[in-house]
Amino acid sequence: MATTDRQATTLALAHALSAAERGLAVIPLSRTKLPALRSPHRDAPEPVGPPCHGECGRFGHGVYDASTDPLRIRELFAAAPWATGYGIACGLPPHHLIGVDLDTKSGTDSSAALRELALRHLFTIPETVVVLTPSGGRHLWLTGPPDVVVPNSAGRLAPGIDIRGAGGYLVGPGSRTAHGAYAAAPGTAHLAPAVCPPALLRLLLPPPRATHPAATTTTDHGRGLVQFVLTAHAGQRNTRLFWAACRAYENGLGPALLDPLVEAAVHTGLSEREARATIASAARMTGRRA
Ligand SMILES: [Zn+2]
């Protein structure tokens, strides 16, 4: 058993180093999938001021220990010889990794839920790195823009879909845990993580704050949606109108934007009847009445 563990550690380190070579910052994980190194501050009283994220110079700050420097990674693993896996920090440059964690535990088909979201919000899941989890789940690796902070969330998008963003980490392929091994899906290991489709990215960001949004924000947002429809080319008029109407209804702007959206769509060449039908189906899709 000890030998097996040592082999698992060596293997995890090798995989961690090759992930780091691809620009992914890593930390050692224990068999429980938690950071292998415990906090050096765990016995200290609650600090006054912001918590230490490694400023003390010691290891044990979870994802804040993550590094792409092979020397530091070897030091981290040397300090945690019981590690059998590694975590990949999300949200860090250069990739700004976003993990879409499709679970199987909840008893729901999270892959189907994602396909449904893609249909409803008009994006396609790009070909990208997929990691198979021991429980039959899948992690999709995507990259985000540098200026956007994607928060972690669990089940917010749909049941069984968790998002690993800033401050989160993904169990790396080649890791061993108490439940089994994580491995790249055949044919995806060599891929670079694909860019997160903008429509999906919008769903990952926190909903615009405020139950009573400032009038200017609402107007700006609404104007943006109308503008989006106005600038549609012939082949995308209906798609754009549908998308904008979905966003409008999701944000409680549907009734207010009904006429401006119809007007914009007519301006691009759709008939008023077509435009109203598209908006009505967007309202149905988002569960609101037109
Ligand atoms: Zn510290």
Short mmCIF file of C-alpha atoms and ligand atoms in Angstrom, two decimals:
data_model
loop_
_atom_site.label_atom_id
_atom_site.label_comp_id
_atom_site.label_asym_id
_atom_site.label_seq_id
_atom_site.Cartn_x
_atom_site.Cartn_y
_atom_site.Cartn_z
CA MET A 1 0.00 0.00 0.00
CA ALA A 2 2.83 2.36 0.95
CA THR A 3 4.51 1.61 -2.37
CA THR A 4 1.28 2.25 -4.25
CA ASP A 5 0.91 5.58 -2.52
CA ARG A 6 4.48 6.52 -3.30
CA GLN A 7 3.90 5.64 -6.95
CA ALA A 8 0.70 7.70 -6.92
CA THR A 9 2.65 10.65 -5.51
CA THR A 10 5.38 10.35 -8.14
CA LEU A 11 2.77 10.09 -10.86
CA ALA A 12 0.79 13.05 -9.52
CA LEU A 13 3.97 15.15 -9.41
CA ALA A 14 4.83 14.20 -13.00
CA HIS A 15 1.35 15.16 -14.19
CA ALA A 16 1.42 18.35 -12.14
CA LEU A 17 4.74 19.35 -13.70
CA SER A 18 3.46 18.76 -17.20
CA ALA A 19 0.31 20.79 -16.46
CA ALA A 20 2.58 23.58 -15.19
CA GLU A 21 4.51 23.42 -18.43
CA ARG A 22 1.25 24.29 -20.18
CA GLY A 23 0.89 27.37 -17.98
CA LEU A 24 -1.47 25.85 -15.41
CA ALA A 25 -0.68 26.62 -11.76
CA VAL A 26 -0.92 23.57 -9.49
CA ILE A 27 -0.99 22.46 -5.84
CA PRO A 28 -0.68 18.97 -4.33
CA LEU A 29 -3.94 17.32 -3.26
CA SER A 30 -4.57 14.57 -0.76
CA ARG A 31 -6.71 11.49 -1.44
CA THR A 32 -9.73 13.48 -0.25
CA LYS A 33 -9.25 15.97 -3.11
CA LEU A 34 -8.45 18.69 -0.56
CA PRO A 35 -5.19 20.66 -0.60
CA ALA A 36 -2.57 18.30 0.85
CA LEU A 37 -0.88 20.97 2.95
CA ARG A 38 -2.77 22.27 5.95
CA SER A 39 -2.82 25.90 6.90
CA PRO A 40 0.13 27.02 9.04
CA HIS A 41 -2.36 29.33 10.76
CA ARG A 42 -4.90 26.66 11.68
CA ASP A 43 -4.20 26.92 15.42
CA ALA A 44 -3.80 30.67 15.47
CA PRO A 45 -6.64 32.92 16.63
CA GLU A 46 -8.65 34.61 13.89
CA PRO A 47 -6.36 37.22 12.46
CA VAL A 48 -7.29 40.84 12.55
CA GLY A 49 -7.41 42.12 8.99
CA PRO A 50 -7.30 40.18 5.75
CA PRO A 51 -6.43 36.46 5.94
CA CYS A 52 -2.94 35.33 4.94
CA HIS A 53 -2.73 34.08 1.38
CA GLY A 54 0.90 33.09 1.63
CA GLU A 55 2.41 36.41 2.61
CA CYS A 56 3.91 34.62 5.62
CA GLY A 57 6.17 32.72 3.24
CA ARG A 58 5.02 29.25 4.32
CA PHE A 59 3.04 26.62 2.40
CA GLY A 60 -0.52 25.64 3.26
CA HIS A 61 -2.69 28.39 1.79
CA GLY A 62 -4.72 26.14 -0.44
CA VAL A 63 -5.10 27.36 -3.98
CA TYR A 64 -2.96 30.41 -3.15
CA ASP A 65 0.07 28.09 -3.05
CA ALA A 66 -0.49 27.23 -6.71
CA SER A 67 2.47 27.71 -8.98
CA THR A 68 3.78 27.00 -12.47
CA ASP A 69 7.39 27.06 -11.24
CA PRO A 70 8.73 23.47 -11.34
CA LEU A 71 11.07 24.13 -8.41
CA ARG A 72 8.29 25.37 -6.21
CA ILE A 73 6.01 22.53 -7.30
CA ARG A 74 8.69 20.00 -6.30
CA GLU A 75 9.01 21.76 -2.94
CA LEU A 76 5.24 21.64 -2.43
CA PHE A 77 5.15 17.92 -3.18
CA ALA A 78 8.22 17.30 -1.01
CA ALA A 79 6.35 18.96 1.85
CA ALA A 80 3.31 16.75 1.17
CA PRO A 81 4.65 13.25 0.43
CA TRP A 82 1.14 11.88 1.06
CA ALA A 83 -0.27 13.78 -1.92
CA THR A 84 -1.73 11.51 -4.60
CA GLY A 85 -3.17 14.17 -6.82
CA TYR A 86 -2.91 17.77 -7.83
CA GLY A 87 -5.28 20.67 -8.20
CA ILE A 88 -5.23 23.19 -11.02
CA ALA A 89 -6.04 26.72 -9.92
CA CYS A 90 -8.80 28.37 -11.93
CA GLY A 91 -9.03 32.01 -12.91
CA LEU A 92 -5.28 32.65 -13.10
CA PRO A 93 -3.34 34.05 -16.05
CA PRO A 94 -2.50 33.14 -18.75
CA HIS A 95 -5.50 30.79 -19.28
CA HIS A 96 -8.02 32.18 -16.75
CA LEU A 97 -9.33 28.65 -16.55
CA ILE A 98 -13.04 28.04 -15.97
CA GLY A 99 -14.07 24.53 -15.00
CA VAL A 100 -17.54 23.28 -15.89
CA ASP A 101 -18.11 20.36 -13.54
CA LEU A 102 -20.83 18.05 -14.81
CA ASP A 103 -21.86 15.95 -11.88
CA THR A 104 -23.68 12.63 -11.82
CA LYS A 105 -24.34 12.52 -8.10
CA SER A 106 -27.50 14.63 -8.09
CA GLY A 107 -29.30 11.99 -10.14
CA THR A 108 -29.90 14.53 -12.88
CA ASP A 109 -28.40 14.37 -16.33
CA SER A 110 -26.12 17.39 -16.11
CA SER A 111 -24.80 16.86 -19.65
CA ALA A 112 -28.34 17.08 -20.98
CA ALA A 113 -28.91 20.16 -18.82
CA LEU A 114 -25.86 21.80 -20.39
CA ARG A 115 -27.03 20.92 -23.91
CA GLU A 116 -30.40 22.45 -23.09
CA LEU A 117 -28.75 25.63 -21.80
CA ALA A 118 -26.70 25.76 -24.99
CA LEU A 119 -29.84 25.50 -27.13
CA ARG A 120 -31.72 28.03 -25.12
CA HIS A 121 -28.89 30.55 -24.96
CA LEU A 122 -27.56 29.89 -28.45
CA PHE A 123 -24.01 28.75 -27.83
CA THR A 124 -22.13 25.62 -28.75
CA ILE A 125 -19.81 23.75 -26.44
CA PRO A 126 -16.43 23.98 -28.12
CA GLU A 127 -14.05 21.07 -28.50
CA THR A 128 -11.87 21.27 -25.43
CA VAL A 129 -10.07 19.35 -22.70
CA VAL A 130 -12.46 16.99 -20.90
CA VAL A 131 -11.47 15.23 -17.69
CA LEU A 132 -13.37 12.11 -16.61
CA THR A 133 -13.97 11.79 -12.88
CA PRO A 134 -14.11 8.48 -10.96
CA SER A 135 -17.84 8.96 -10.28
CA GLY A 136 -18.66 9.19 -13.99
CA GLY A 137 -18.74 12.99 -14.10
CA ARG A 138 -16.90 15.23 -16.54
CA HIS A 139 -14.95 18.45 -16.22
CA LEU A 140 -14.85 20.74 -19.25
CA TRP A 141 -11.96 23.16 -19.33
CA LEU A 142 -12.62 26.59 -20.78
CA THR A 143 -10.74 29.86 -20.71
CA GLY A 144 -12.14 33.25 -19.81
CA PRO A 145 -11.10 36.78 -20.66
CA PRO A 146 -8.46 38.32 -18.36
CA ASP A 147 -10.66 41.18 -17.19
CA VAL A 148 -13.57 39.04 -16.00
CA VAL A 149 -13.80 37.31 -12.62
CA VAL A 150 -15.91 34.17 -12.84
CA PRO A 151 -17.13 33.14 -9.38
CA ASN A 152 -17.43 29.57 -8.15
CA SER A 153 -20.96 28.31 -8.09
CA ALA A 154 -22.77 25.06 -7.40
CA GLY A 155 -25.96 24.19 -9.20
CA ARG A 156 -26.69 27.80 -10.10
CA LEU A 157 -26.71 27.17 -13.86
CA ALA A 158 -28.64 23.92 -13.57
CA PRO A 159 -28.78 21.04 -11.12
CA GLY A 160 -25.54 19.05 -11.28
CA ILE A 161 -23.51 21.79 -12.97
CA ASP A 162 -20.87 23.37 -10.78
CA ILE A 163 -18.55 26.11 -11.93
CA ARG A 164 -14.94 26.39 -10.80
CA GLY A 165 -13.76 29.94 -11.19
CA ALA A 166 -11.54 32.39 -9.34
CA GLY A 167 -10.31 30.89 -6.08
CA GLY A 168 -11.41 27.41 -7.11
CA TYR A 169 -9.46 24.48 -8.48
CA LEU A 170 -9.98 21.41 -10.64
CA VAL A 171 -8.61 17.97 -9.80
CA GLY A 172 -6.02 17.41 -12.53
CA PRO A 173 -5.97 14.39 -14.84
CA GLY A 174 -3.58 11.75 -13.50
CA SER A 175 -4.71 12.39 -9.92
CA ARG A 176 -5.68 9.52 -7.66
CA THR A 177 -8.29 9.98 -4.95
CA ALA A 178 -10.07 7.75 -2.47
CA HIS A 179 -12.72 7.18 -5.14
CA GLY A 180 -10.44 6.46 -8.07
CA ALA A 181 -8.46 8.17 -10.79
CA TYR A 182 -9.08 11.27 -12.89
CA ALA A 183 -8.13 10.97 -16.54
CA ALA A 184 -8.33 13.09 -19.67
CA ALA A 185 -11.06 11.86 -22.01
CA PRO A 186 -9.60 10.08 -25.01
CA GLY A 187 -8.59 12.52 -27.71
CA THR A 188 -8.82 15.65 -25.58
CA ALA A 189 -5.56 15.61 -23.61
CA HIS A 190 -3.61 17.36 -26.37
CA LEU A 191 -6.20 20.11 -26.87
CA ALA A 192 -5.76 23.60 -25.54
CA PRO A 193 -8.62 24.70 -23.29
CA ALA A 194 -11.16 26.41 -25.57
CA VAL A 195 -12.44 29.93 -25.15
CA CYS A 196 -15.67 30.04 -23.16
CA PRO A 197 -18.53 31.05 -25.50
CA PRO A 198 -19.64 34.60 -24.61
CA ALA A 199 -23.26 33.55 -24.10
CA LEU A 200 -22.15 30.91 -21.59
CA LEU A 201 -19.78 33.35 -19.92
CA ARG A 202 -22.67 35.75 -19.36
CA LEU A 203 -24.54 32.98 -17.54
CA LEU A 204 -21.54 32.38 -15.28
CA LEU A 205 -21.31 35.94 -14.09
CA PRO A 206 -23.31 37.02 -11.08
CA PRO A 207 -26.69 38.46 -12.03
CA PRO A 208 -26.62 42.24 -12.15
CA ARG A 209 -26.97 43.28 -8.54
CA ALA A 210 -30.07 45.09 -7.38
CA THR A 211 -33.66 44.02 -7.21
CA HIS A 212 -34.37 47.69 -7.83
CA PRO A 213 -31.80 48.56 -10.46
CA ALA A 214 -31.01 52.20 -10.94
CA ALA A 215 -33.06 53.60 -13.78
CA THR A 216 -29.94 54.47 -15.78
CA THR A 217 -28.59 50.91 -15.56
CA THR A 218 -31.87 49.47 -16.76
CA THR A 219 -32.01 51.94 -19.60
CA ASP A 220 -28.39 51.30 -20.57
CA HIS A 221 -28.91 47.56 -20.49
CA GLY A 222 -32.09 47.86 -22.52
CA ARG A 223 -30.43 50.18 -25.00
CA GLY A 224 -27.61 47.65 -25.39
CA LEU A 225 -30.09 44.90 -26.23
CA VAL A 226 -31.93 47.08 -28.75
CA GLN A 227 -28.59 48.07 -30.30
CA PHE A 228 -27.65 44.39 -30.52
CA VAL A 229 -30.79 43.74 -32.58
CA LEU A 230 -30.32 46.87 -34.71
CA THR A 231 -26.84 45.82 -35.83
CA ALA A 232 -27.91 42.33 -36.95
CA HIS A 233 -27.08 41.20 -40.46
CA ALA A 234 -29.69 39.42 -42.55
CA GLY A 235 -28.65 35.91 -41.49
CA GLN A 236 -28.77 36.63 -37.77
CA ARG A 237 -31.79 38.88 -37.32
CA ASN A 238 -34.03 36.30 -35.73
CA THR A 239 -31.29 34.75 -33.61
CA ARG A 240 -30.24 38.13 -32.27
CA LEU A 241 -33.77 39.22 -31.58
CA PHE A 242 -34.48 35.97 -29.77
CA TRP A 243 -31.30 36.29 -27.70
CA ALA A 244 -31.96 39.92 -26.79
CA ALA A 245 -35.58 39.16 -25.87
CA CYS A 246 -34.46 36.28 -23.61
CA ARG A 247 -32.04 38.60 -21.79
CA ALA A 248 -34.74 41.26 -21.53
CA TYR A 249 -37.23 38.86 -19.95
CA GLU A 250 -34.62 37.36 -17.64
CA ASN A 251 -33.81 40.82 -16.37
CA GLY A 252 -37.39 41.91 -15.92
CA LEU A 253 -37.17 44.32 -18.87
CA GLY A 254 -39.34 42.27 -21.22
CA PRO A 255 -42.55 44.29 -21.12
CA ALA A 256 -40.66 47.60 -21.23
CA LEU A 257 -38.56 46.51 -24.18
CA LEU A 258 -41.27 44.77 -26.18
CA ASP A 259 -42.00 47.71 -28.47
CA PRO A 260 -38.40 48.97 -28.81
CA LEU A 261 -37.27 45.43 -29.73
CA VAL A 262 -40.06 44.98 -32.28
CA GLU A 263 -39.21 48.36 -33.76
CA ALA A 264 -35.51 47.49 -33.98
CA ALA A 265 -36.28 44.13 -35.59
CA VAL A 266 -38.57 45.73 -38.16
CA HIS A 267 -35.78 48.21 -38.87
CA THR A 268 -33.48 45.30 -39.77
CA GLY A 269 -36.07 43.90 -42.17
CA LEU A 270 -38.14 41.43 -40.12
CA SER A 271 -41.89 41.71 -40.37
CA GLU A 272 -43.67 42.91 -37.26
CA ARG A 273 -45.56 39.63 -37.03
CA GLU A 274 -42.29 37.62 -37.16
CA ALA A 275 -40.70 39.88 -34.58
CA ARG A 276 -43.60 39.57 -32.16
CA ALA A 277 -43.67 35.78 -32.59
CA THR A 278 -39.94 35.53 -31.85
CA ILE A 279 -40.24 37.71 -28.77
CA ALA A 280 -43.23 35.71 -27.55
CA SER A 281 -41.27 32.47 -27.84
CA ALA A 282 -38.37 34.05 -25.94
CA ALA A 283 -40.82 35.03 -23.22
CA ARG A 284 -42.13 31.44 -23.12
CA MET A 285 -38.57 30.06 -22.98
CA THR A 286 -37.66 32.21 -20.03
CA GLY A 287 -40.92 31.37 -18.29
CA ARG A 288 -42.36 34.86 -18.58
CA ARG A 289 -45.44 35.95 -20.39
CA ALA A 290 -45.06 38.42 -23.20
ZN ZN B 1 0.36 32.48 5.87
#
